[in-house]
Amino acid sequence: MAQRRTSGTNLFMTVLCVVAMCRAVPINELLERASQHSDKLHSLSTTLTQELDSHFPPIGRVIMPRPAMCHTSSLQTPIDKDQALQVSESDLMSLARSLLQAWSDPLVLLSSSASALPHPAQSTIFNKIQEMQQYSKSLKDGLDVLSSKMGSSAQAITSLPYRGGTSLGQDKITKLINFNFLLSCLRRDSHKIDSFLKVLRCRAAKMQPEMC
Amino acid sequence: MACARMVKHLRLPLLLLLLALAAECNSMSPPEKPDKLGCRSPDKETFFCWWTPGSDGGLPTVHHLYYKTEGQENMRQCPDYHKAGSNSCFFSKTSIWVEYTVIVEASNALGNTSSDPLTFDLMNIVKPFAPENVTVVVNIEDSPHLTIQWHTPSNIDTKSGWVTLKNQLRVKPDKSKIWKNYASETQTHFTIYSIDLGVVYMVEVRCAIDNSWSEWSNTTFVKVPNFSRKDNSFWILVFSLCLIPLLAAMIILILKRKTVKKYILPPVPSPKIRGVDVQLLKSGQSEDVINAMLLNQRFPVMIPWKDQKEDYLIVSDKETSYLPLEKKKIFILPLAMALDSEVQSKETSEVDHFPKDSESSSEESSDKTESSQLLTKCSSANVLNDEKANQLKGVTEKIFQPFGIGGYVDIPRHEHMQEADYSRVNEVNGDNILIMKKENIPHTLDTRGQEGSVPDNYSMVKEVNSDNVVFLEKHSESVNASFKAKGYIDWVNQKPKNLHMAGHSEMGVCPQLVGCEYVDTVPPPAVI
């Protein structure tokens, strides 16, 4: 009985998928949605860094690690506009997906640290981190769908593991400094993702220049 | 000679000493370090940096800007000191997602002073210029609205997708303090509909690259005019056009108000007697009234009473006993005698009119012992009062019923009632009472009967009370005779509902009626 039902539902799902594929969402529409997500992600990270900076010990700026210390800095990305415009679509998609993937664990760490962050704007920061996690998750799903339409090279992901451990530090200053550093790395990477996706969107919408 | 050679050797160092002393006296110093370094990228491709120089220490000072990127060891000098104005450096070739370090050095004859280093990433210093050529157009046709247009700042590459601009504008009335923000994504025009007439509005626009907003543009002031004359005249025209038919309709209604009233509230038909003028009745004399009613009435044709069962009422004197019913003598009780409630309800009203309306009773009753006629049923002529009553009511022939009950009263004979003496019915009191006038009326007996001669023992009916009692009166003496009607009740009960009298103008002919006998005492008056 149950087997018949599962086979029935399988058949139904197959039919549904076939129908859905015949009316699949076009790539430029998917890219539009993806770039809106990435824009939101970048905007959240920007406001987060600004809020953190409002009450940041000045010494922290001095001893903060350099951005080269970000766990994603090993990934080779274009460093100016001309270079970026020469990268192929698949590579751009691959880069975006790799960067996004690299932040799934650190976001969890940021979220757990934000719940007890010694900062006056702690609750706002915590809420924004939560939001970022949601957007990151939905963007990841969207990019999975997109990359499956763009070929196998678009689906390659470079692994960029986070090796910072499970805690940001013991004392208040260290915590804040490490938190700020992670946020600055996140801001840069989210900006990269956003820029790549917007370039992709513009390329896909050749018929509609107003999309760019 | 040795002295002159000594002065010559000492001249140069002395000069230098003097110069040093002079410099010391003027307090010249190396320059102060340049301050307030800033950098900005308006298009995510190029950027420029500026600084504020410190005091120059009294000597001509030059400033140099040095920078290096993340991976480099050596500082490089600014490529362009002029494009971005004085005390600035313009970078045309840049890298993004790379950390820059910038230092400005001020140097003069006495030394160099460097500013604090500034580190930044290109993405952090992106900030576009405000939009240009903001135009606001007021449009008050249809619904008032503002159309706002602007241009994006120049030299921004949006075609390749490297840069995407978002726009935002804000509007507020001149006097208000609160701005209303509107988002316009990538388009460079916008329309606002919620504006009030006669207000001065301030409009500002700004744009953003990657969530980094520019400054607000210069304020544009615009005044919304108070009203549109064209708009107004249109409405005046519409209003007047609508008003004219309304006025016309109202005038017509007023002029024809009577007709309208008749149409809307049709007059309720009031009781009317054909040929009788209500006004005459109101104002006229009683004779006129009677004339009007009697003269002008066309009495409906009386239809002989058919298929009626007739019962007879045996009426006898007080002293005498009931005599057997004799069909020869048939007396017809007036309507008043009818006790059938159903019939009475129909006819009583007629009877009520009965005495009031007719003063002159043409009814004659025989005071003879033989017969006393109360009323003829079959005779249309003698049932004057009824007829009159009916006529007064305007009852049609079809439903004309002179009596509710066609019944007969059989009055037994009296010996001593020789002469046929008739009395006129003076009035009928109430329902069942006939009041006779004591008169000697020469009678013209015109009796027709199916059987034999007229019996001569009639009594005059003096009174009939409501208990089915007929009071009779003798001509010579006033004798109150109460008779109980024998078959009265039977007669009453068997009374059929519908009396139908065929129109007969002649005297009481009822050939079809069984036992319909009557005495026609008086020929129908001429007036009828």
CSV table of C-alpha atoms in Angstrom, one decimal, chain A residues 82-167:
chain,number,residue,atom,x,y,z
A,82,ASP,CA,38.7,44.9,-16.6
A,83,GLN,CA,39.8,41.6,-15.2
A,84,ALA,CA,36.4,41.0,-13.8
A,85,LEU,CA,34.8,41.6,-17.2
A,86,GLN,CA,37.1,39.1,-18.8
A,87,VAL,CA,36.2,36.2,-16.6
A,88,SER,CA,33.8,33.7,-18.1
A,89,GLU,CA,30.3,33.3,-16.7
A,90,SER,CA,31.0,29.8,-15.4
A,91,ASP,CA,34.1,31.0,-13.5
A,92,LEU,CA,32.2,33.9,-12.1
A,93,MET,CA,29.4,31.6,-10.9
A,94,SER,CA,31.9,29.2,-9.5
A,95,LEU,CA,33.7,32.0,-7.6
A,96,ALA,CA,30.5,33.3,-6.2
A,97,ARG,CA,29.4,29.9,-5.1
A,98,SER,CA,32.7,29.1,-3.5
A,99,LEU,CA,32.7,32.3,-1.5
A,100,LEU,CA,29.2,31.7,-0.4
A,101,GLN,CA,30.0,28.2,0.7
A,102,ALA,CA,33.0,29.4,2.7
A,103,TRP,CA,30.8,31.5,4.9
A,104,SER,CA,28.2,29.0,6.0
A,105,ASP,CA,30.2,27.9,9.0
A,106,PRO,CA,31.6,31.3,10.1
A,107,LEU,CA,28.1,32.7,10.1
A,108,VAL,CA,27.1,30.2,12.7
A,109,LEU,CA,30.0,31.2,14.8
A,110,LEU,CA,29.1,34.9,14.3
A,111,SER,CA,25.6,34.2,15.3
A,112,SER,CA,26.6,32.4,18.5
A,113,SER,CA,29.1,35.1,19.4
A,114,ALA,CA,26.6,37.9,18.7
A,115,SER,CA,24.1,36.4,21.2
A,116,ALA,CA,26.6,37.4,24.0
A,117,LEU,CA,28.5,40.2,22.4
A,118,PRO,CA,29.8,42.9,24.8
A,119,HIS,CA,28.4,45.7,22.8
A,120,PRO,CA,25.6,48.2,23.3
A,121,ALA,CA,24.0,47.4,20.0
A,122,GLN,CA,24.2,43.7,20.6
A,123,SER,CA,20.5,42.8,19.9
A,124,THR,CA,20.5,44.7,16.6
A,125,ILE,CA,23.7,43.0,15.6
A,126,PHE,CA,22.3,39.6,16.5
A,127,ASN,CA,19.1,40.1,14.5
A,128,LYS,CA,21.1,41.2,11.5
A,129,ILE,CA,23.3,38.2,11.7
A,130,GLN,CA,20.2,36.0,11.7
A,131,GLU,CA,18.9,37.7,8.7
A,132,MET,CA,22.2,37.3,6.9
A,133,GLN,CA,22.1,33.6,7.6
A,134,GLN,CA,18.6,33.3,6.0
A,135,TYR,CA,19.6,35.3,2.9
A,136,SER,CA,22.8,33.3,2.6
A,137,LYS,CA,20.9,30.1,2.7
A,138,SER,CA,18.3,31.1,0.1
A,139,LEU,CA,21.0,32.6,-2.1
A,140,LYS,CA,22.9,29.3,-1.9
A,141,ASP,CA,19.9,27.4,-3.0
A,142,GLY,CA,19.3,29.8,-5.9
A,143,LEU,CA,22.9,29.6,-7.1
A,144,ASP,CA,22.7,25.8,-7.0
A,145,VAL,CA,19.7,26.0,-9.4
A,146,LEU,CA,21.5,28.5,-11.6
A,147,SER,CA,24.8,26.7,-11.8
A,148,SER,CA,23.0,23.5,-12.8
A,149,LYS,CA,21.8,25.4,-15.9
A,150,MET,CA,25.2,26.8,-16.7
A,151,GLY,CA,27.3,23.7,-17.1
A,152,SER,CA,29.6,21.6,-15.0
A,153,SER,CA,32.4,24.2,-14.7
A,154,ALA,CA,29.9,26.5,-13.0
A,155,GLN,CA,29.2,24.0,-10.4
A,156,ALA,CA,32.8,23.6,-9.2
A,157,ILE,CA,33.3,24.9,-5.7
A,158,THR,CA,36.7,25.7,-4.2
A,159,SER,CA,36.8,24.7,-0.6
A,160,LEU,CA,37.8,27.5,1.8
A,161,PRO,CA,37.5,26.1,5.3
A,162,TYR,CA,37.3,28.3,8.2
A,163,ARG,CA,40.0,27.5,10.7
A,164,GLY,CA,39.3,30.1,13.4
A,165,GLY,CA,37.9,27.7,15.8
A,166,THR,CA,34.7,27.8,17.6
A,167,SER,CA,35.3,30.8,19.8
